[in-house]
Amino acid sequence: MSATAAMRRARVVVVGAGFGGLAAVRALARLPVDVALIDRHNYHTFTPLLYQVAAAELEPEEIAYPIRSILRRAPSTQFFWGEISAIDFSRHVITKGELEVSYDYLVLAVGSTTNFFGVPGAAEHALPLKTLEQAIALRNHLLACFERADHETDPARRRPLLTFAIVGGGPTGVEFAGALAELVAGPLRRDHRALDFREVRIVLLEAADTLLLGFPVRLREYARARLARMGVDVRLQSSVTRVAADALTFSDGSILPAATAVWTAGVRAGLGSARWGLPAGAKGQVPVMPTLQVAAYPDVYVIGDLAQVEDLARPLPMLAPVAIQQGAAAARNIGLRLAGKAPVPFRYKDAGTLATIGRNAAVAELGGRAFTGFPAWVLWLCVHLIQLIGYRNRLFVVINWARDYFLSDRPVRLILPSAEARGAEASDQGQTRTP
Ligand SMILES: Cc1cc2nc3c(=O)[nH]c(=O)nc-3n(C[C@H](O)[C@H](O)[C@H](O)COP(=O)(O)OP(=O)(O)OC[C@H]3O[C@@H](n4cnc5c(N)ncnc54)[C@H](O)[C@@H]3O)c2cc1C
């Protein structure tokens, strides 16, 4: 920090109002600093429930919250809406369109984006599930497939419309497969009485030999058996080598005709190709010191999905609690430096992991203990309700969950205009899939 900067309140710029960025802003509000928060959306997205928006269970606005409402309790924080276009680390300046925002300290928390692993056709034809816009686009697509299948008399054209491939058997793939199976078995079966639902296929594809890699074996097996009972065709050791508008091809040369390929197989750091000179580690993440600082730019902190903390025996998972704890840790270290003290290394406190499969069915690992079934499901419901921002959102989510639980019904089955809904990330990836 320069001598002039030391005379006035330091200015901290936080880029990204996701889990990590918001945690940093909240902690910075307690320090004598001015904060500028920049995000390309004017809302925070609660990603753990994105799949429920895609599966027509929740409204998009029930899992999003306006950033300016969140900032009402942080008067020293200014919000800038827009995408950053450049960072000049030598001048300590961020560019957002015409605007230049200078910083003494920078916290980069732009998260991650979908990794298609260079599979031909995936970026063009598969539907990712990383943003609210993509969840809406996926919901539109699923509902449109059923509408088209309803009037399709040729079985060869109807089959792909009613085949839903989900690529990636991690938590998002498992959760979405379960939610889609319940959407099909309940509301859609009642809506489309002319369709033969024995033709509907939900296929969950995983390249490894297990679902939910990283979870205890008992939980993985429970998830697989439970999905199979719900009618999901789980295929392990299935490597997708090509995606087209109407089919997926596998490494053994076999082909699955499907008008829907949902891509939940991988993530990479959310930096654009420019990277502004930041180093690239695994999955494009930015390697940082244990204090979360970039070695070449000690005034720059990188947190959340974007960060790869060096010197750790095992890389940290790309999860919300990691981002939240790192946001608070980066703010703490900025406070220490303002007080003339040395920053301290980040230590992750792992509270456990959860994934839901469907009604009364979830898996949880907490404090070294594994839970399945109803107790894990209730735990999952409570944890997600507590973490959701805003009383209104919690109330509407509870109402929708209760309606789904007791009536097997989902009110959110509108096919909304999708062209602009696909959003910036989708258009970056050339997403054009229509059923
Ligand atoms: C479908 C899905 C389900 C998930 N479920 C879980 C779960 O159940 N539990 C769990 O712990 N984790 C879950 N995760 C992972 C979790 O969402 C991430 O680990 C977490 O969001 C990372 O936080 P972050 O702050 O690094 O990034 P994010 O929360 O993704 O926030 C990044 C922010 O940066 C903004 N941004 C990006 N680029 C720019 C730019 N160039 N200019 C301006 N702003 C920009 C974005 O708009 C966004 O607001 C899930 C993720 C997904 C996609």
Coordinates of N, CA, C and O in Angstrom, one line a residue, residues 11 36-38 78-87 91 93-102:
R11 N -9.1 1.4 0.4 CA -10.2 1.0 -0.5 C -10.0 -0.5 -0.9 O -8.9 -0.9 -1.4
A36 N -15.7 -1.6 -2.4 CA -16.5 -1.6 -3.7 C -16.7 -3.0 -4.1 O -15.8 -3.8 -4.2
L37 N -18.0 -3.4 -4.3 CA -18.3 -4.8 -4.7 C -18.8 -4.7 -6.2 O -19.7 -3.9 -6.5
I38 N -18.2 -5.6 -7.0 CA -18.6 -5.6 -8.4 C -19.1 -7.0 -8.8 O -18.5 -8.0 -8.4
Q78 N -20.0 0.1 -1.6 CA -20.7 0.6 -2.8 C -20.8 -0.5 -3.8 O -19.8 -1.3 -4.0
F79 N -21.9 -0.6 -4.5 CA -22.1 -1.8 -5.5 C -21.9 -1.2 -6.9 O -22.5 -0.2 -7.3
F80 N -21.2 -2.0 -7.7 CA -21.1 -1.7 -9.2 C -21.6 -2.9 -9.9 O -21.1 -4.0 -9.8
W81 N -22.6 -2.7 -10.8 CA -23.2 -3.8 -11.5 C -22.5 -3.8 -12.9 O -22.4 -2.8 -13.6
G82 N -21.9 -5.0 -13.2 CA -21.3 -5.1 -14.5 C -20.2 -6.1 -14.5 O -19.7 -6.5 -13.4
E83 N -19.7 -6.5 -15.7 CA -18.6 -7.5 -15.8 C -17.3 -6.7 -15.9 O -17.2 -5.7 -16.6
I84 N -16.3 -7.2 -15.1 CA -15.0 -6.5 -15.2 C -14.4 -6.9 -16.5 O -14.5 -8.1 -17.0
S85 N -13.7 -6.0 -17.2 CA -13.1 -6.3 -18.5 C -11.6 -6.3 -18.4 O -10.9 -6.9 -19.3
A86 N -11.0 -5.7 -17.4 CA -9.5 -5.8 -17.2 C -9.1 -5.5 -15.8 O -9.8 -4.8 -15.1
I87 N -7.9 -6.0 -15.5 CA -7.3 -5.6 -14.2 C -5.8 -5.2 -14.5 O -5.1 -6.0 -15.2
R91 N -1.0 -0.8 -11.7 CA -1.6 0.5 -11.4 C -2.7 0.4 -10.3 O -3.3 1.3 -9.8
V93 N -5.7 -1.0 -10.6 CA -7.0 -0.5 -11.2 C -7.7 -1.6 -11.9 O -7.2 -2.4 -12.6
I94 N -9.1 -1.6 -11.7 CA -10.0 -2.5 -12.3 C -10.8 -1.8 -13.3 O -11.3 -0.7 -13.0
T95 N -11.0 -2.3 -14.5 CA -11.8 -1.7 -15.5 C -13.1 -2.4 -15.7 O -13.1 -3.6 -15.8
K96 N -14.2 -1.6 -15.7 CA -15.5 -2.2 -15.9 C -16.2 -1.3 -16.9 O -16.7 -0.2 -16.6
G97 N -16.2 -1.7 -18.1 CA -16.7 -0.9 -19.2 C -15.9 0.4 -19.3 O -14.7 0.4 -19.4
E98 N -16.6 1.6 -19.2 CA -15.9 2.9 -19.3 C -15.3 3.2 -17.9 O -14.5 4.2 -17.9
L99 N -15.7 2.5 -16.9 CA -15.3 2.9 -15.5 C -14.0 2.3 -15.1 O -13.7 1.1 -15.3
E100 N -13.2 3.1 -14.3 CA -12.0 2.5 -13.7 C -12.2 2.6 -12.2 O -12.5 3.7 -11.7
V101 N -12.0 1.5 -11.5 CA -12.1 1.5 -10.0 C -10.7 1.1 -9.5 O -10.2 0.1 -9.8
S102 N -10.2 2.0 -8.6 CA -8.9 1.7 -8.1 C -9.0 1.0 -6.7 O -10.0 1.2 -6.0

